[in-house]
């Protein structure tokens, strides 16, 4: 190997794997030191095996000079054809437990290059003499090297050659990578991976049993108690102390049992025997807050020491800690230093963190540098970096907008297990970024994948999608909605609390329970989620759980309004305008309506338009502003605004424009607004547009409104007179029955008349009284009159003239002319009351004044009907 240096000094050829003489001159001593060691052993070949034996007996290379000396012994043995079993054991030892990497961690670029090429050549020469262990060590060298030297393709090539040669170490390492499905190994193959590891055990690979224990660790079918037993058994039987895998025992207690005390105990045992991964684990737990009263400086020292033994994760964690620890040690400069150390060894997540620092930290922002680190992280297959670049393409102006590239980046990140990528892809399908039309089914599929990976927003949206019916409307969908939303709540999601509250309100996937819904809204509001305050306000205002409490409702609307929620600004204004539990304050109301309108609240715009229409708060009527604000709200899809705007055009607020009126009524109708359907029905029933009549359309709109439980007399008129539908009293009766059973008062009244007079059904005075009484109790004057008359005459009900007189008197006092006339008859004849001609004439005159023709004949009056 001495000749290796001589060749490089004698010629000026340079390549990727060679160092030029000019580069060598900048070395800090590695070359001279190693040359001196080679010379020493070349001059004393007889002692070579003895020195090697001393090293192998000790098996400890913490002294880096001793490691380099041992390497020189292997080199000389190769040169001089003196490789025996002792040399082979020495070679094995200096490459295990990361001793080789430990030596090189602080090398500068020049020395590292010399070190790398030297190790590469020694490994190749061991391979040439038939020592197959060289394949595994060469693979590890390429796989764990610094940036610019790492070559995963060569790593796998050497491992596969070792597998072909039945090298125990290569079989174990390749089998383990195959079992896990690591990217450079190709497709995951658990069965073949386990077989190769088991074969390496048979052939004596010293680390194979630990690899098998790790495989068992990932075996979901293996009982945890069996796994723990196997780990403990191996710890007991492992003869070399340093081979006792306390790090694996610590991992078990952390991940399988969540028993931090036992895990720490195992970590400390591992550290005591030189387990540097245990240093990483313990240092991490010292700094992440899981251990009370932990010495953070000790944690830092543990992680630094772990990094020195090539536990690169430790440098990444220190970088994270110094950036996000939020304690006395926080230092962005130290964070950068440690992330740079990890990035040097191709740790993509540290390159990603450096990218974020330079892209988003206002004090250190350096966009070109940040983008360069981002590309570096992508080269290192960081899934987060792939997603971040996609984000920058889609959401920022830092990179050219290229939808297809962003989609490909997200798909690649998703394939690597990234949790954000399926969420962002799902948004793309939801918002039609990647497809011509929104694809909600595909979006849900992606959100569920993100949910499986623990991504909070994906869990939330999966729950939302199932709640609104994208995933179906059966019991399974309801159960999934509740499952996802409950999972998100456990992760602290206030959005999910509100969504689950919706489920309790609707009885979707859970028993309907307004109290539980309220409690969820309260929890979200307590966590400063202002939308929940708007829902609490509704509960208080409407008295959903008891008495109305407008003061509490106002308080919650105010909280949400102060947070800038547009519709809450509107509601607060509504309280001031309509004096809902507080004194009317037109000035404050208008201020809030303006704020709501500026914030994009459709109800706020609508109320502002109505305020100009009503000249509220000193505003002057302004048709232009009324139309402007109502149009904005209508264009935002607010159905009431569409309906009102249509009415402005229908009735001619500025000008009559039936075409525009019908256009906006139609938009409101298409959103399911039944009152718009009624107006369209009247338009076509009474042929307001002229030309040929279109009763079929009228019937269609009336029918639509009836299906929304809003029924005008139009549908009955259509059936009674055969307009747009064949005349059919039986069908009229059927639809009156349906709508009456939906609790529509006018339909109950008409259904009662059907039973009373036998229209479309058999005459049935009992049912007539039942329906008319029901309608009357719900405020229908005509039904109250009919009910009173049936009580008076004992039709369909036991005669009760006292109650009848009370009912007639009540509605007569409200100017119901037929009731007034009949009350006059009662006083005249003494029916249910004492005869009293004066009272009789009083009520006849009242009826006559209200246009009752019979009363007018009795009184001689012919006045125009007032009602």
Coordinates of C-alpha atoms in Angstrom, one line a residue, residues 23-535:
X23 CA -4.1 18.1 -3.3
X24 CA -1.8 15.9 -1.2
X25 CA 0.3 18.9 -0.3
X26 CA -2.6 20.3 1.7
X27 CA -2.9 17.2 3.9
X28 CA -2.9 17.9 7.6
X29 CA -0.7 14.8 8.3
X30 CA -2.7 11.7 7.5
X31 CA -0.5 10.8 4.5
X32 CA 2.8 11.3 6.4
X33 CA 1.5 9.5 9.5
X34 CA 0.3 6.5 7.4
X35 CA 3.4 6.3 5.3
X36 CA 5.5 6.2 8.5
X37 CA 3.4 3.3 9.9
X38 CA 3.8 1.4 6.6
X39 CA 7.5 1.8 6.7
X40 CA 7.7 0.7 10.3
X41 CA 5.9 -2.6 9.7
X42 CA 7.7 -3.2 6.4
X43 CA 11.0 -3.0 8.2
X44 CA 9.9 -5.5 10.9
X45 CA 7.8 -8.1 9.1
X46 CA 8.7 -10.8 11.6
X47 CA 6.8 -9.0 14.3
X48 CA 3.7 -8.3 12.1
X49 CA 1.7 -11.3 13.3
X50 CA 2.6 -10.7 17.0
X51 CA 1.5 -7.0 16.9
X52 CA -1.7 -8.1 15.1
X53 CA -2.4 -10.6 17.8
X54 CA -2.0 -8.0 20.5
X55 CA -4.6 -5.8 18.8
X56 CA -7.1 -8.6 18.2
X57 CA -6.8 -9.7 21.9
X58 CA -7.6 -6.2 23.0
X59 CA -10.3 -5.5 20.4
X60 CA -10.6 -1.8 21.2
X61 CA -9.6 1.0 18.9
X62 CA -10.7 4.1 20.8
X63 CA -7.1 5.3 20.2
X64 CA -7.4 6.4 16.6
X65 CA -3.6 6.0 16.1
X66 CA -3.9 2.4 17.0
X67 CA -6.7 1.9 14.5
X68 CA -4.6 3.4 11.8
X69 CA -1.6 1.3 12.9
X70 CA -3.9 -1.8 12.6
X71 CA -4.9 -0.8 9.1
X72 CA -1.3 -0.4 8.1
X73 CA -0.6 -4.0 9.4
X74 CA -3.4 -5.3 7.2
X75 CA -2.0 -3.3 4.3
X76 CA 1.6 -4.7 4.7
X77 CA 0.3 -8.2 5.2
X78 CA -1.5 -7.9 1.8
X79 CA 1.6 -6.5 0.2
X80 CA 3.8 -9.2 1.6
X81 CA 1.5 -12.1 1.2
X82 CA 1.3 -12.6 4.9
X83 CA -2.5 -12.7 5.4
X84 CA -3.3 -15.3 7.9
X85 CA -6.3 -15.8 10.2
X86 CA -5.0 -13.3 12.7
X87 CA -4.8 -10.6 10.0
X88 CA -8.3 -11.5 8.8
X89 CA -9.6 -11.2 12.4
X90 CA -7.8 -7.8 12.7
X91 CA -9.3 -6.7 9.4
X92 CA -12.8 -7.7 10.7
X93 CA -12.3 -5.9 14.0
X94 CA -11.2 -2.6 12.7
X95 CA -14.3 -2.4 10.4
X96 CA -16.9 -3.5 13.0
X97 CA -18.6 -1.3 15.6
X98 CA -18.0 1.7 13.3
X99 CA -14.3 2.0 14.3
X100 CA -13.3 2.9 10.8
X101 CA -15.9 5.7 10.6
X102 CA -15.0 6.9 14.1
X103 CA -11.4 7.5 13.0
X104 CA -12.5 9.6 10.0
X105 CA -15.3 11.7 11.5
X106 CA -13.2 14.9 11.9
X107 CA -11.0 14.5 8.8
X108 CA -10.8 17.5 6.5
X109 CA -11.7 17.0 2.9
X110 CA -8.2 16.1 1.8
X111 CA -7.6 13.6 4.5
X112 CA -11.0 12.0 4.1
X113 CA -10.4 11.5 0.4
X114 CA -7.1 9.8 1.1
X115 CA -8.7 7.7 3.9
X116 CA -11.6 6.7 1.6
X117 CA -9.5 5.6 -1.3
X118 CA -7.1 3.8 1.0
X119 CA -9.9 1.8 2.6
X120 CA -11.4 1.1 -0.8
X121 CA -8.2 -0.3 -2.1
X122 CA -7.5 -2.5 0.9
X123 CA -11.1 -4.0 0.7
X124 CA -10.6 -4.7 -3.0
X125 CA -7.3 -6.5 -2.3
X126 CA -8.8 -8.7 0.4
X127 CA -11.5 -9.6 -2.1
X128 CA -8.8 -10.5 -4.7
X129 CA -7.1 -12.9 -2.3
X130 CA -10.5 -14.7 -1.8
X131 CA -11.4 -13.2 1.6
X132 CA -15.1 -12.6 0.9
X133 CA -15.6 -10.4 4.0
X134 CA -14.2 -7.6 1.8
X135 CA -17.4 -7.5 -0.2
X136 CA -19.5 -6.5 2.9
X137 CA -16.9 -4.0 4.1
X138 CA -16.6 -2.4 0.7
X139 CA -20.4 -2.2 0.5
X140 CA -20.6 -0.5 3.9
X141 CA -17.8 1.9 2.9
X142 CA -19.8 3.1 -0.2
X143 CA -23.1 3.1 1.7
X144 CA -22.0 5.2 4.7
X145 CA -19.5 7.6 3.1
X146 CA -19.6 11.3 2.9
X147 CA -21.3 13.3 0.2
X148 CA -19.4 12.9 -3.1
X149 CA -18.2 9.4 -2.1
X150 CA -21.4 7.6 -1.2
X151 CA -22.5 5.4 -4.0
X152 CA -25.6 3.2 -3.3
X153 CA -25.3 1.5 -6.6
X154 CA -21.9 0.2 -5.8
X155 CA -23.0 -0.6 -2.3
X156 CA -25.6 -3.1 -3.6
X157 CA -23.2 -4.4 -6.3
X158 CA -20.6 -5.4 -3.7
X159 CA -23.3 -6.9 -1.4
X160 CA -24.7 -9.0 -4.2
X161 CA -21.3 -10.3 -5.2
X162 CA -20.8 -11.2 -1.5
X163 CA -24.1 -13.1 -1.5
X164 CA -23.0 -15.0 -4.6
X165 CA -19.8 -15.9 -2.8
X166 CA -21.7 -17.0 0.3
X167 CA -20.0 -14.4 2.4
X168 CA -21.8 -14.6 5.8
X169 CA -21.7 -10.8 6.5
X170 CA -23.0 -10.0 3.0
X171 CA -25.8 -12.5 3.3
X172 CA -26.8 -11.0 6.6
X173 CA -26.7 -7.3 5.6
X174 CA -28.3 -7.9 2.2
X175 CA -31.1 -10.1 3.7
X176 CA -31.8 -7.4 6.3
X177 CA -32.1 -4.7 3.7
X178 CA -34.3 -6.9 1.5
X179 CA -36.5 -7.7 4.4
X180 CA -37.1 -4.0 5.2
X181 CA -37.5 -3.1 1.5
X182 CA -34.9 -0.2 1.7
X183 CA -35.0 1.7 -1.6
X184 CA -31.6 0.7 -2.9
X185 CA -32.4 -3.0 -2.3
X186 CA -35.4 -3.0 -4.7
X187 CA -38.7 -4.5 -3.8
X188 CA -39.3 -5.7 -0.3
X189 CA -39.0 -9.5 0.1
X190 CA -39.5 -10.5 3.7
X191 CA -39.4 -14.2 3.1
X192 CA -36.1 -14.1 1.2
X193 CA -34.6 -11.5 3.5
X194 CA -35.2 -13.7 6.6
X195 CA -33.8 -16.7 4.8
X196 CA -30.6 -14.9 3.9
X197 CA -30.1 -13.7 7.5
X198 CA -30.8 -17.2 8.9
X199 CA -28.2 -18.5 6.4
X200 CA -25.6 -15.9 7.6
X201 CA -26.2 -17.2 11.2
X202 CA -25.4 -20.7 10.0
X203 CA -22.2 -19.5 8.4
X204 CA -21.1 -17.6 11.6
X205 CA -21.7 -13.9 10.9
X206 CA -21.2 -12.3 14.3
X207 CA -24.0 -9.7 13.8
X208 CA -26.6 -11.9 12.1
X209 CA -28.4 -12.9 15.3
X210 CA -28.9 -9.2 16.1
X211 CA -30.2 -8.6 12.6
X212 CA -32.7 -11.5 13.1
X213 CA -33.8 -9.9 16.4
X214 CA -34.5 -6.7 14.5
X215 CA -36.5 -8.6 11.9
X216 CA -38.5 -10.1 14.8
X217 CA -38.9 -6.6 16.1
X218 CA -40.7 -5.6 12.9
X219 CA -42.7 -8.9 12.6
X220 CA -46.3 -7.8 13.4
X221 CA -47.3 -11.4 13.9
X222 CA -44.8 -12.1 16.6
X223 CA -46.1 -11.8 20.2
X224 CA -44.3 -9.0 22.1
X225 CA -43.6 -11.3 25.1
X226 CA -41.8 -13.7 22.8
X227 CA -39.7 -10.9 21.3
X228 CA -38.7 -9.6 24.7
X229 CA -37.7 -13.2 25.7
X230 CA -35.5 -13.5 22.6
X231 CA -33.8 -10.2 23.2
X232 CA -33.1 -11.0 26.9
X233 CA -31.9 -14.5 26.0
X234 CA -29.4 -13.1 23.5
X235 CA -28.2 -10.5 26.0
X236 CA -27.5 -13.3 28.5
X237 CA -25.7 -15.6 26.1
X238 CA -23.6 -13.0 24.1
X239 CA -20.0 -13.7 25.2
X240 CA -18.3 -10.4 24.1
X241 CA -19.7 -7.8 26.4
X242 CA -19.8 -5.2 23.6
X243 CA -22.2 -7.4 21.6
X244 CA -25.0 -7.3 24.2
X245 CA -27.7 -5.4 22.3
X246 CA -29.0 -3.2 25.1
X247 CA -30.0 -0.7 22.4
X248 CA -32.5 -3.2 21.1
X249 CA -33.9 -3.8 24.6
X250 CA -34.2 0.0 25.1
X251 CA -36.0 0.3 21.7
X252 CA -38.4 -2.5 22.8
X253 CA -39.3 -0.7 26.0
X254 CA -39.8 2.6 24.2
X255 CA -41.8 1.4 21.2
X256 CA -43.6 -1.7 22.4
X257 CA -44.3 -1.0 26.1
X258 CA -43.8 2.8 26.3
X259 CA -41.9 2.1 29.5
X260 CA -39.4 4.9 29.8
X261 CA -37.9 3.8 33.1
X262 CA -37.0 0.4 31.8
X263 CA -35.8 1.9 28.5
X264 CA -33.4 4.3 30.3
X265 CA -32.1 1.4 32.5
X266 CA -31.3 -0.5 29.3
X267 CA -29.7 2.5 27.7
X268 CA -27.4 3.1 30.6
X269 CA -26.3 -0.6 30.6
X270 CA -25.6 -0.2 26.8
X271 CA -23.5 2.9 27.4
X272 CA -21.5 1.2 30.1
X273 CA -20.3 -1.4 27.5
X274 CA -19.6 1.1 24.8
X275 CA -23.0 1.2 23.0
X276 CA -23.0 4.4 21.1
X277 CA -26.5 4.0 19.8
X278 CA -27.6 3.9 23.4
X279 CA -25.8 7.2 23.9
X280 CA -28.0 8.6 21.1
X281 CA -31.2 7.2 22.6
X282 CA -30.5 8.5 26.1
X283 CA -29.2 11.9 24.9
X284 CA -32.3 12.3 22.8
X285 CA -34.6 11.5 25.8
X286 CA -32.6 13.9 28.0
X287 CA -33.4 16.7 25.5
X288 CA -36.9 15.9 24.3
X289 CA -38.5 16.6 27.7
X290 CA -39.6 13.0 28.5
X291 CA -37.2 12.7 31.4
X292 CA -37.9 15.0 34.3
X293 CA -35.0 17.1 35.7
X294 CA -32.7 15.7 33.0
X295 CA -29.3 17.3 32.6
X296 CA -29.5 18.9 29.2
X297 CA -25.8 19.5 29.0
X298 CA -25.3 15.8 29.7
X299 CA -27.8 15.0 26.9
X300 CA -25.8 17.2 24.5
X301 CA -22.6 15.5 25.4
X302 CA -24.1 12.0 24.9
X303 CA -25.3 13.0 21.4
X304 CA -22.0 14.6 20.4
X305 CA -20.2 11.4 21.5
X306 CA -22.7 9.3 19.6
X307 CA -22.1 11.4 16.5
X308 CA -18.3 10.9 16.8
X309 CA -19.0 7.2 16.4
X310 CA -20.9 7.8 13.2
X311 CA -24.4 7.8 14.7
X312 CA -25.5 10.5 12.2
X313 CA -29.0 10.6 13.6
X314 CA -27.4 12.3 16.7
X315 CA -26.2 15.3 14.6
X316 CA -29.7 15.7 13.1
X317 CA -31.3 15.6 16.5
X318 CA -28.9 18.2 17.9
X319 CA -29.7 20.4 14.9
X320 CA -33.4 20.0 15.7
X321 CA -32.8 20.6 19.4
X322 CA -30.8 23.8 18.9
X323 CA -33.4 25.2 16.5
X324 CA -36.7 24.1 18.2
X325 CA -35.7 23.3 21.9
X326 CA -36.8 26.7 23.0
X327 CA -34.6 26.8 26.1
X328 CA -31.4 28.4 27.2
X329 CA -29.4 26.4 24.6
X330 CA -31.4 27.5 21.6
X331 CA -29.0 28.7 18.9
X332 CA -29.7 28.8 15.2
X333 CA -26.0 28.9 14.5
X334 CA -25.4 25.7 16.4
X335 CA -28.4 24.2 14.7
X336 CA -26.9 24.9 11.3
X337 CA -23.5 23.5 12.4
X338 CA -25.0 20.2 13.5
X339 CA -27.3 19.9 10.5
X340 CA -24.3 20.5 8.3
X341 CA -22.5 17.6 10.0
X342 CA -25.4 15.3 9.3
X343 CA -25.8 16.6 5.8
X344 CA -22.2 15.9 5.1
X345 CA -23.0 12.2 5.5
X346 CA -26.0 12.5 3.2
X347 CA -28.6 12.6 5.9
X348 CA -31.4 14.1 3.8
X349 CA -33.5 15.3 6.7
X350 CA -30.8 17.6 7.9
X351 CA -30.3 19.0 4.3
X352 CA -34.0 19.6 4.4
X353 CA -33.9 21.4 7.7
X354 CA -31.1 23.6 6.3
X355 CA -33.2 24.3 3.3
X356 CA -36.1 25.4 5.6
X357 CA -33.8 27.6 7.6
X358 CA -32.5 29.5 4.6
X359 CA -35.9 29.6 2.9
X360 CA -38.0 30.7 5.8
X361 CA -35.9 32.2 8.6
X362 CA -36.2 35.9 8.2
X363 CA -32.8 36.7 9.7
X364 CA -30.9 34.1 7.6
X365 CA -33.0 34.0 4.5
X366 CA -30.9 33.0 1.5
X367 CA -33.2 31.7 -1.2
X368 CA -30.6 30.3 -3.6
X369 CA -28.8 28.6 -0.7
X370 CA -32.1 27.2 0.6
X371 CA -33.1 25.9 -2.8
X372 CA -29.6 24.3 -3.2
X373 CA -30.0 22.5 0.1
X374 CA -33.5 21.4 -0.9
X375 CA -32.1 19.8 -4.1
X376 CA -29.4 18.2 -2.0
X377 CA -32.1 16.7 0.3
X378 CA -33.9 15.4 -2.7
X379 CA -30.7 13.8 -4.0
X380 CA -30.6 12.1 -0.6
X381 CA -34.2 10.8 -1.1
X382 CA -35.7 13.0 1.6
X383 CA -39.5 12.5 1.3
X384 CA -40.1 15.8 3.1
X385 CA -37.8 17.6 0.6
X386 CA -39.8 16.2 -2.3
X387 CA -43.0 17.4 -0.8
X388 CA -41.6 20.8 0.1
X389 CA -40.4 21.4 -3.5
X390 CA -43.9 20.4 -4.7
X391 CA -45.3 22.9 -2.2
X392 CA -43.1 25.7 -3.5
X393 CA -44.1 24.9 -7.0
X394 CA -47.8 24.9 -6.2
X395 CA -48.0 27.6 -3.5
X396 CA -45.2 30.1 -4.0
X397 CA -43.5 32.1 -6.7
X398 CA -40.0 30.8 -5.8
X399 CA -40.2 28.1 -8.4
X400 CA -41.9 28.1 -11.8
X401 CA -45.4 26.7 -11.6
X402 CA -45.3 23.2 -13.1
X403 CA -48.3 21.2 -12.0
X404 CA -47.1 17.9 -13.5
X405 CA -43.7 18.2 -11.9
X406 CA -45.3 18.9 -8.5
X407 CA -47.6 15.9 -8.9
X408 CA -44.7 13.6 -9.7
X409 CA -42.7 14.9 -6.7
X410 CA -45.6 14.3 -4.4
X411 CA -46.1 10.8 -5.8
X412 CA -42.5 10.0 -5.3
X413 CA -42.6 11.3 -1.7
X414 CA -45.7 9.3 -1.1
X415 CA -44.0 6.2 -2.3
X416 CA -41.2 6.8 0.2
X417 CA -43.7 7.0 3.0
X418 CA -44.1 10.7 3.5
X419 CA -47.3 11.6 5.3
X420 CA -47.8 15.1 3.8
X421 CA -47.7 14.0 0.2
X422 CA -50.9 12.0 0.1
X423 CA -52.7 15.0 1.8
X424 CA -51.4 17.5 -0.8
X425 CA -52.2 15.1 -3.6
X426 CA -55.7 14.7 -2.1
X427 CA -56.1 18.5 -2.1
X428 CA -55.0 18.5 -5.8
X429 CA -57.7 16.0 -6.8
X430 CA -60.3 17.8 -4.5
X431 CA -59.5 21.2 -6.1
X432 CA -59.1 20.0 -9.7
X433 CA -55.4 21.0 -9.9
X434 CA -54.3 17.6 -11.3
X435 CA -57.6 16.7 -13.1
X436 CA -60.2 18.5 -15.2
X437 CA -63.0 18.0 -12.6
X438 CA -62.8 17.5 -8.8
X439 CA -62.3 13.8 -8.0
X440 CA -63.5 13.5 -4.4
X441 CA -63.3 9.7 -4.3
X442 CA -59.6 9.8 -5.3
X443 CA -59.1 12.6 -2.8
X444 CA -60.6 10.5 0.0
X445 CA -58.4 7.6 -0.9
X446 CA -55.3 9.8 -0.6
X447 CA -56.5 11.4 2.6
X448 CA -57.0 8.0 4.2
X449 CA -53.5 7.0 3.2
X450 CA -52.2 10.2 4.9
X451 CA -54.4 9.3 7.9
X452 CA -52.7 5.9 8.1
X453 CA -49.4 7.7 8.3
X454 CA -50.6 9.9 11.2
X455 CA -51.0 13.2 9.2
X456 CA -53.4 15.3 11.2
X457 CA -55.0 17.2 8.4
X458 CA -55.5 14.0 6.5
X459 CA -57.2 12.4 9.5
X460 CA -59.5 15.5 9.8
X461 CA -60.4 15.5 6.1
X462 CA -61.0 11.7 6.0
X463 CA -63.5 12.2 8.9
X464 CA -65.1 15.2 7.1
X465 CA -65.4 13.4 3.8
X466 CA -67.2 10.4 5.4
X467 CA -69.4 12.8 7.4
X468 CA -70.6 14.6 4.3
X469 CA -71.2 11.4 2.3
X470 CA -68.2 11.2 -0.1
X471 CA -67.4 7.7 1.3
X472 CA -71.0 6.5 1.2
X473 CA -74.0 7.1 3.4
X474 CA -74.3 3.7 5.2
X475 CA -73.5 2.7 8.7
X476 CA -69.9 1.8 7.8
X477 CA -69.3 5.3 6.4
X478 CA -70.7 6.9 9.6
X479 CA -68.5 4.7 11.8
X480 CA -65.5 5.7 9.8
X481 CA -66.3 9.4 10.1
X482 CA -66.6 9.0 13.9
X483 CA -63.4 6.9 14.0
X484 CA -61.3 9.4 12.1
X485 CA -62.7 12.5 13.9
X486 CA -62.1 10.8 17.3
X487 CA -58.5 10.0 16.3
X488 CA -57.9 13.6 15.3
X489 CA -59.4 14.9 18.6
X490 CA -56.9 12.7 20.4
X491 CA -54.2 14.5 18.5
X492 CA -55.6 17.8 19.7
X493 CA -57.7 18.8 16.6
X494 CA -60.3 21.5 17.3
X495 CA -61.5 21.2 13.7
X496 CA -62.4 17.5 14.4
X497 CA -64.2 18.5 17.7
X498 CA -66.5 20.7 15.6
X499 CA -67.0 18.0 13.0
X500 CA -67.8 15.4 15.6
X501 CA -70.2 17.8 17.1
X502 CA -72.0 17.9 13.7
X503 CA -72.2 14.1 13.9
X504 CA -73.9 14.3 17.3
X505 CA -76.3 16.9 16.1
X506 CA -77.3 14.8 13.2
X507 CA -77.1 11.4 14.9
X508 CA -74.6 10.3 12.3
X509 CA -72.5 7.4 13.5
X510 CA -73.5 8.1 17.1
X511 CA -76.8 8.6 19.0
X512 CA -78.1 12.1 18.5
X513 CA -77.0 14.1 21.5
X514 CA -77.0 17.9 21.5
X515 CA -75.3 18.0 24.9
X516 CA -72.3 16.1 23.7
X517 CA -72.2 18.3 20.6
X518 CA -72.3 21.4 22.8
X519 CA -69.5 20.0 25.0
X520 CA -67.3 19.5 21.9
X521 CA -67.9 23.0 20.7
X522 CA -67.0 24.2 24.2
X523 CA -63.8 22.3 24.3
X524 CA -62.8 23.7 20.9
X525 CA -63.7 27.2 22.0
X526 CA -61.7 26.8 25.2
X527 CA -58.8 26.0 22.9
X528 CA -59.1 29.3 21.0
X529 CA -61.0 27.9 18.0
X530 CA -63.3 30.8 17.3
X531 CA -65.6 29.0 14.8
X532 CA -66.7 26.9 17.8
X533 CA -67.8 30.1 19.5
X534 CA -70.2 30.8 16.6
X535 CA -71.8 27.3 17.2

